[in-house]
JSON list of C-alpha atoms in Angstrom, two decimals:
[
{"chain": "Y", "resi": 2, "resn": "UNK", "atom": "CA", "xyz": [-23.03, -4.07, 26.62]},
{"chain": "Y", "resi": 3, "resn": "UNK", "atom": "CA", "xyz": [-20.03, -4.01, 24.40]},
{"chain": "Y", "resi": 4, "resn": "UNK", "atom": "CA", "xyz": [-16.42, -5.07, 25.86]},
{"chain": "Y", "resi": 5, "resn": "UNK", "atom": "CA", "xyz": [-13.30, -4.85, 24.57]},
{"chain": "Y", "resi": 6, "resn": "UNK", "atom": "CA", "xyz": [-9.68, -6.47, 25.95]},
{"chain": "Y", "resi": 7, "resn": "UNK", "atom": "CA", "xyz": [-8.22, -3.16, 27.24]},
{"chain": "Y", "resi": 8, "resn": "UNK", "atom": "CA", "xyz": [-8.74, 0.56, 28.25]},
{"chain": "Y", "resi": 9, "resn": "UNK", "atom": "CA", "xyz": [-6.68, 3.75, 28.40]},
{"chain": "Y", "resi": 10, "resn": "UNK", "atom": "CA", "xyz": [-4.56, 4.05, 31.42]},
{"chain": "Y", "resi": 11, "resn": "UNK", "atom": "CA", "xyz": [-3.02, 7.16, 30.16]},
{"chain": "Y", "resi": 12, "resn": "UNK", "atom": "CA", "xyz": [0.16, 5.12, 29.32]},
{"chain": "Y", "resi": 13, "resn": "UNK", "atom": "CA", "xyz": [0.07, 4.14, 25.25]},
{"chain": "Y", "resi": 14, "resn": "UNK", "atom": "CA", "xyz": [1.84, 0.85, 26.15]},
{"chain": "Y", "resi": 15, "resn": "UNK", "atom": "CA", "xyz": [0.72, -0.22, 29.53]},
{"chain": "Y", "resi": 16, "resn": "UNK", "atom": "CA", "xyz": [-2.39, -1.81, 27.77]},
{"chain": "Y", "resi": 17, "resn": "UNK", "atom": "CA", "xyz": [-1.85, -5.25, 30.28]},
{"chain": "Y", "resi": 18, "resn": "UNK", "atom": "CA", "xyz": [-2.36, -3.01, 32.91]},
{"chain": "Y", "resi": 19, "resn": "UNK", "atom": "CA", "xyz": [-6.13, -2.92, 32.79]},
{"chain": "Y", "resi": 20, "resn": "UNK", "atom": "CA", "xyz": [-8.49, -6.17, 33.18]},
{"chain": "Y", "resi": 21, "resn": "UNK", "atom": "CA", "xyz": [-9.73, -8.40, 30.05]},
{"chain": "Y", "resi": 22, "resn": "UNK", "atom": "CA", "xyz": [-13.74, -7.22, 29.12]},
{"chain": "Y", "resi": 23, "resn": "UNK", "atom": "CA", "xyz": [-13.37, -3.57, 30.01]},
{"chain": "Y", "resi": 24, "resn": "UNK", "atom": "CA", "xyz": [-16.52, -2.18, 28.41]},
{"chain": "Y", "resi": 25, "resn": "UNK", "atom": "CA", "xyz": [-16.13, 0.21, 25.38]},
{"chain": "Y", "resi": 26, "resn": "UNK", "atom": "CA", "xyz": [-17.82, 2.94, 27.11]},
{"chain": "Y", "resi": 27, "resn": "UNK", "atom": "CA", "xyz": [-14.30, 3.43, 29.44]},
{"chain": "Y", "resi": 28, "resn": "UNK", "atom": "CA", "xyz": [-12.32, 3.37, 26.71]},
{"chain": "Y", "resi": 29, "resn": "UNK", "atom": "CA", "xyz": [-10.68, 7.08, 25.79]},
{"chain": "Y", "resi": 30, "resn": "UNK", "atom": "CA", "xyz": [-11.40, 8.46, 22.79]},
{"chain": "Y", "resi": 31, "resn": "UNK", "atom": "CA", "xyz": [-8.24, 8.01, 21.78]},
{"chain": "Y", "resi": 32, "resn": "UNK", "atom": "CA", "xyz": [-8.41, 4.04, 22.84]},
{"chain": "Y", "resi": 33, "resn": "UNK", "atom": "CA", "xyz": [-11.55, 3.62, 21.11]},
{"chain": "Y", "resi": 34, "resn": "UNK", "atom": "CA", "xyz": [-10.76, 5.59, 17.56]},
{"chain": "Y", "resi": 35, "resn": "UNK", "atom": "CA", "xyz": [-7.92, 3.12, 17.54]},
{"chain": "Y", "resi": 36, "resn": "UNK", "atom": "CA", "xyz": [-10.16, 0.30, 18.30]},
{"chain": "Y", "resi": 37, "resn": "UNK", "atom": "CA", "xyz": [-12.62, 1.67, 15.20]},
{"chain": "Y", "resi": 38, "resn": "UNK", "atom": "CA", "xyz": [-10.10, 2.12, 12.86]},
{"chain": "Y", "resi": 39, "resn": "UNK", "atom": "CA", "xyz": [-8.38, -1.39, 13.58]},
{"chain": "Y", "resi": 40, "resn": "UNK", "atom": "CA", "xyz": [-12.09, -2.74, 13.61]},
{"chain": "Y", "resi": 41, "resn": "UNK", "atom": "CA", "xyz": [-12.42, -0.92, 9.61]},
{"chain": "Y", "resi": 42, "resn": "UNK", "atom": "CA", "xyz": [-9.30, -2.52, 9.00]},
{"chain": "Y", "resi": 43, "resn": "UNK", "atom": "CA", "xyz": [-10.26, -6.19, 9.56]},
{"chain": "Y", "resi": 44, "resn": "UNK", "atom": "CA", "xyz": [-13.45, -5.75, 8.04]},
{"chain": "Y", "resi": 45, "resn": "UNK", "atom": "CA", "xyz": [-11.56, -4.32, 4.72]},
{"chain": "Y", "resi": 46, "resn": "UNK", "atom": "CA", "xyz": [-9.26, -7.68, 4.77]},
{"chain": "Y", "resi": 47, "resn": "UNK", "atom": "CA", "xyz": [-12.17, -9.87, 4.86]},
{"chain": "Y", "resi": 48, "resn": "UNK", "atom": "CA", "xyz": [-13.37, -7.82, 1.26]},
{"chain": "Y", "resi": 49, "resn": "UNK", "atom": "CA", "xyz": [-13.38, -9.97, -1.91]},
{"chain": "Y", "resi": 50, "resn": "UNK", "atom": "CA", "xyz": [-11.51, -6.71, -3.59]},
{"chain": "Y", "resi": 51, "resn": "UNK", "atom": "CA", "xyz": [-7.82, -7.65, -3.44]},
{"chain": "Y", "resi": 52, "resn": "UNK", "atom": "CA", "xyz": [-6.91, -4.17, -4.33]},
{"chain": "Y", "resi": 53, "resn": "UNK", "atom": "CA", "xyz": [-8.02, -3.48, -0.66]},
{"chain": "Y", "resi": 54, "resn": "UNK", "atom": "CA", "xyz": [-5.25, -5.76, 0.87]},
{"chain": "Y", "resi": 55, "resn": "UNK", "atom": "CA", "xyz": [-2.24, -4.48, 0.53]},
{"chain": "Y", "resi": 56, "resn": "UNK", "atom": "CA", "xyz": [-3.32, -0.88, 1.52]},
{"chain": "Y", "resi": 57, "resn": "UNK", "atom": "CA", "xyz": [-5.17, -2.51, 4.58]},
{"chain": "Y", "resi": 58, "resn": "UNK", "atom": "CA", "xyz": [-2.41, -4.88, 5.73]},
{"chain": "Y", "resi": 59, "resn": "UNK", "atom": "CA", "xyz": [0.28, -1.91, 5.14]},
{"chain": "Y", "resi": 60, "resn": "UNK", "atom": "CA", "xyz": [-1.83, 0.10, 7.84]},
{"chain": "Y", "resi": 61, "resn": "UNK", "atom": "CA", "xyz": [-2.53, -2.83, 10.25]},
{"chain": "Y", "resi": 62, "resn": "UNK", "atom": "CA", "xyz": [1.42, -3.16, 10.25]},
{"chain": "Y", "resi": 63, "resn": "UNK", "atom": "CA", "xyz": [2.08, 0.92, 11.07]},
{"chain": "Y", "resi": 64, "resn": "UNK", "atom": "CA", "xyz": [-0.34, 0.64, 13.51]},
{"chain": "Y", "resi": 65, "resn": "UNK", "atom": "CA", "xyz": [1.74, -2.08, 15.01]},
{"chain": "Y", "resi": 66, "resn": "UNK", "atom": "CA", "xyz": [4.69, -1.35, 14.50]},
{"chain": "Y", "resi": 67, "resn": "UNK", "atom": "CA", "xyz": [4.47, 2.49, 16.25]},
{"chain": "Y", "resi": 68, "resn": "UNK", "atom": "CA", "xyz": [2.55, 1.07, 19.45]},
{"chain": "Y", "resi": 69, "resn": "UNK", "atom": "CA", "xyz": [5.52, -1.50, 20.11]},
{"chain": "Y", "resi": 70, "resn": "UNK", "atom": "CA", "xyz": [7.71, 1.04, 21.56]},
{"chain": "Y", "resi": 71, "resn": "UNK", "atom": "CA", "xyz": [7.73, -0.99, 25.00]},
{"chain": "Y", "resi": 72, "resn": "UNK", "atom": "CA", "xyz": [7.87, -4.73, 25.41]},
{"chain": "Y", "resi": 73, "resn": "UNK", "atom": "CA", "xyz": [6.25, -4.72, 29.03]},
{"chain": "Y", "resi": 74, "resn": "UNK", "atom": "CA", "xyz": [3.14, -4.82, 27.96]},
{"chain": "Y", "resi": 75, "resn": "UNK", "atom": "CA", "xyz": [1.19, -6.41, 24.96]},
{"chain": "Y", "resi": 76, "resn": "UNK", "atom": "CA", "xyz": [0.72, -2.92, 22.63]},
{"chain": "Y", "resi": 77, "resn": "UNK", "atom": "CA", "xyz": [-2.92, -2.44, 21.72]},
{"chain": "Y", "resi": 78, "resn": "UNK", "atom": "CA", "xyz": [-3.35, -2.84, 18.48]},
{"chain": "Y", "resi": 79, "resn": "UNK", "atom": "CA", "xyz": [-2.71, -5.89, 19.00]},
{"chain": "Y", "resi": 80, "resn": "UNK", "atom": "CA", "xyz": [-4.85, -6.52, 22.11]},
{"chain": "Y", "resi": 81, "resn": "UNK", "atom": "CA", "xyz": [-7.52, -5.01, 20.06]},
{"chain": "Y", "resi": 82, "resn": "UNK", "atom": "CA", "xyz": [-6.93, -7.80, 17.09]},
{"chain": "Y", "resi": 83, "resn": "UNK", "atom": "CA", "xyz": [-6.03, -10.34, 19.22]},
{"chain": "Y", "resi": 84, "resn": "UNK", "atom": "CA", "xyz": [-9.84, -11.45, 19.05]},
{"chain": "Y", "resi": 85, "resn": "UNK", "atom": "CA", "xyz": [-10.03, -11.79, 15.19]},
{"chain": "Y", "resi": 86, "resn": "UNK", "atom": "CA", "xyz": [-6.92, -14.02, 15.19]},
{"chain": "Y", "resi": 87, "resn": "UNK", "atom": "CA", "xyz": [-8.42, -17.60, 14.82]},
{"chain": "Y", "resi": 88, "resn": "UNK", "atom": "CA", "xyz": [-10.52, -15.56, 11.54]},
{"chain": "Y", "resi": 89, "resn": "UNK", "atom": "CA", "xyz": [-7.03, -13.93, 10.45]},
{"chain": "Y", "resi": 90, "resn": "UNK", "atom": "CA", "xyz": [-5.74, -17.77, 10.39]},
{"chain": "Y", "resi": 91, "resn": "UNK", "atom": "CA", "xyz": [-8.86, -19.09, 8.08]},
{"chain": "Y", "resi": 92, "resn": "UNK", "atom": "CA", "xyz": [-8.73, -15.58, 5.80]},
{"chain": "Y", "resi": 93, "resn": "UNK", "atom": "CA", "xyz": [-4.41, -16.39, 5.53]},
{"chain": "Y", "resi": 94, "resn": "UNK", "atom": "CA", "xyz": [-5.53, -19.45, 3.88]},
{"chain": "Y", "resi": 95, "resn": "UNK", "atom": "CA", "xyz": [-7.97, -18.92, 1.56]},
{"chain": "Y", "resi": 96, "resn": "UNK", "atom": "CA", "xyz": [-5.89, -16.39, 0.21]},
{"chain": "Y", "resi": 97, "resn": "UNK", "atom": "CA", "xyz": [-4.23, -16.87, -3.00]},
{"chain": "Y", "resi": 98, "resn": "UNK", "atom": "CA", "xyz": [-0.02, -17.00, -3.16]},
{"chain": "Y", "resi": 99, "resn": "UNK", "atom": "CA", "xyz": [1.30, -13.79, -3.27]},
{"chain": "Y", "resi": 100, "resn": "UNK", "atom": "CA", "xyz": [2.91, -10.70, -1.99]},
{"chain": "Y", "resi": 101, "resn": "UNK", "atom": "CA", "xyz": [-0.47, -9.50, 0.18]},
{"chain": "Y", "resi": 102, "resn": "UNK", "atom": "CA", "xyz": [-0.28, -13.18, 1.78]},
{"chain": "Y", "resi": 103, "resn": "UNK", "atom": "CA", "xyz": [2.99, -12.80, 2.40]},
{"chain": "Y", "resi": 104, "resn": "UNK", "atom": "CA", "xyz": [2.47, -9.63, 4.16]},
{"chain": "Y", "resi": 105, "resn": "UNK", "atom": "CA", "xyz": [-0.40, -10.85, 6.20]},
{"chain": "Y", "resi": 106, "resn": "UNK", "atom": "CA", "xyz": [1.81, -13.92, 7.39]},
{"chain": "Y", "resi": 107, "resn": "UNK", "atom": "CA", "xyz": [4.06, -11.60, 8.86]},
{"chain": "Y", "resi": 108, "resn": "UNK", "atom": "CA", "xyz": [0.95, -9.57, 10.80]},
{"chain": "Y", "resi": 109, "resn": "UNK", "atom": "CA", "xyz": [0.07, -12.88, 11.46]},
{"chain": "Y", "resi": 110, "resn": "UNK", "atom": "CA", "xyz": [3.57, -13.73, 13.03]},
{"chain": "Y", "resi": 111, "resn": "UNK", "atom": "CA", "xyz": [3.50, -10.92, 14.99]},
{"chain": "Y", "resi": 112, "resn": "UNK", "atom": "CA", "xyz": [-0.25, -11.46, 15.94]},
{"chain": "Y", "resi": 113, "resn": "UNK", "atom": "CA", "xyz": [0.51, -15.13, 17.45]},
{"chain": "Y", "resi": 114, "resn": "UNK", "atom": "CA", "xyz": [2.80, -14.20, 20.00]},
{"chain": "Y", "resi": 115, "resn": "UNK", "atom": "CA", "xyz": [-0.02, -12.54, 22.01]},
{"chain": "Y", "resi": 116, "resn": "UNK", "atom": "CA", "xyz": [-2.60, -15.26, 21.87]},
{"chain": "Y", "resi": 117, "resn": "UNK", "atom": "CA", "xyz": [-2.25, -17.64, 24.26]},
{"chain": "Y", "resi": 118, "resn": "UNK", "atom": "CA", "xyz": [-4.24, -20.64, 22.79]},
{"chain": "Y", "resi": 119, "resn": "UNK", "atom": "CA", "xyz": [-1.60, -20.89, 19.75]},
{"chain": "Y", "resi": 120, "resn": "UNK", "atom": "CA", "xyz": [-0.65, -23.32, 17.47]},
{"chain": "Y", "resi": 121, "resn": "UNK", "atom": "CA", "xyz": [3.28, -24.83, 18.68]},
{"chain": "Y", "resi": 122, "resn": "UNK", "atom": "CA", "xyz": [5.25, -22.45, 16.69]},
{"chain": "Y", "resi": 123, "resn": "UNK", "atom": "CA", "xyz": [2.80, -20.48, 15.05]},
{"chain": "Y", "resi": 124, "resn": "UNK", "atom": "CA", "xyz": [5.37, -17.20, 15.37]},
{"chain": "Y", "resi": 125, "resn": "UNK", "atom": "CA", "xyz": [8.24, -19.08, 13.53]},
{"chain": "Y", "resi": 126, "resn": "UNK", "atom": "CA", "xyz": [5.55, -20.92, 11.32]},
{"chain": "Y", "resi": 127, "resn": "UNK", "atom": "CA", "xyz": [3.92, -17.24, 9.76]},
{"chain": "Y", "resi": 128, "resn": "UNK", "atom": "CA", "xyz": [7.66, -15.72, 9.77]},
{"chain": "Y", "resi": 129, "resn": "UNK", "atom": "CA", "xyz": [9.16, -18.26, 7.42]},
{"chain": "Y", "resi": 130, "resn": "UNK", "atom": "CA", "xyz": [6.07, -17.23, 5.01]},
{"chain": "Y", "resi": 131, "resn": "UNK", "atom": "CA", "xyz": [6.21, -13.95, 5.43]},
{"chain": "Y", "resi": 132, "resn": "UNK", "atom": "CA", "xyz": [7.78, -11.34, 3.73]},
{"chain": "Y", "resi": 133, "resn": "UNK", "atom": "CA", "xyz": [11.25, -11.78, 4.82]},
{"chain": "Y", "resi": 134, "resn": "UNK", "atom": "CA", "xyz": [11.78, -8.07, 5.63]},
{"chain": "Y", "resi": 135, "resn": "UNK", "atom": "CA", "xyz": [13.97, -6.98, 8.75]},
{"chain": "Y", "resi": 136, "resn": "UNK", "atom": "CA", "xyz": [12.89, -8.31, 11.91]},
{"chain": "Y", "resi": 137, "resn": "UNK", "atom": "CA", "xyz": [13.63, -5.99, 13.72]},
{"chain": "Y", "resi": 138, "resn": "UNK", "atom": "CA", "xyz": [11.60, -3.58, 12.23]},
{"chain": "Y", "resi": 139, "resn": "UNK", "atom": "CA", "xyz": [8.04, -5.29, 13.98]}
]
């Protein structure tokens, strides 16, 4: 049976309202096309095609961004990539220099501060090689 980290509660943000493994079959359709499309998304970063990045990275950060509306709770997109983020980490590196790297450092940034198993200062560590746009805009 599949599982996933959260399910609908009818609240977009209240995602840490609902227990870890929740099966996929109680997740709302709205929970779970957000789930498949975050799911296409990772699978498009791991593509050799680096024309695929940028696009992919740019829509892992809206997704983000418009699900952070309340700091309660841990949004879910990112409870929904919080699983792929030891493979994020191994992906950032074998990436060459550049602005897509830089862009996935700052997903990455924002990424860390939901896992709990983290490097020390992972957050501050991806921020400082990220893109350097406005914080405040994550």
């Amino acid at each position: 049976k599949a599982v996933v980290s959260t399910q609908s509660t009818g609240d977009k943000d209240k995602a840490d309202d609902v227990p870890e493994e929740t099966p996929i079959e109680e997740l709302s359709e709205e929970d779970r096309a957000l789930k498949e499309d975050l799911e296409m998304l990772v699978t498009r970063l791991q593509e050799k095609d680096q024309s695929l990045w940028g696009p992919t990275l740019e829509a892992m950060g809206k997704s983000i961004r418009s699900a952070t509306s309340s700091m309660t709770s841990v949004p879910k997109p990112l409870k929904f990539l919080r699983p792929h983020y030891t493979m994020f980490r191994e992906l950032y590196e074998s990436w060459p220099e550049g602005d897509n790297k830089k862009v996935f450092a700052d997903v990455l940034s924002v990424l860390s501060m939901t896992n709990p198993d983290q490097e020390e200062k992972a957050t501050l560590k991806y921020r400082m090689k990220g893109a350097g746009g406005e914080i405040g805009n994550w």
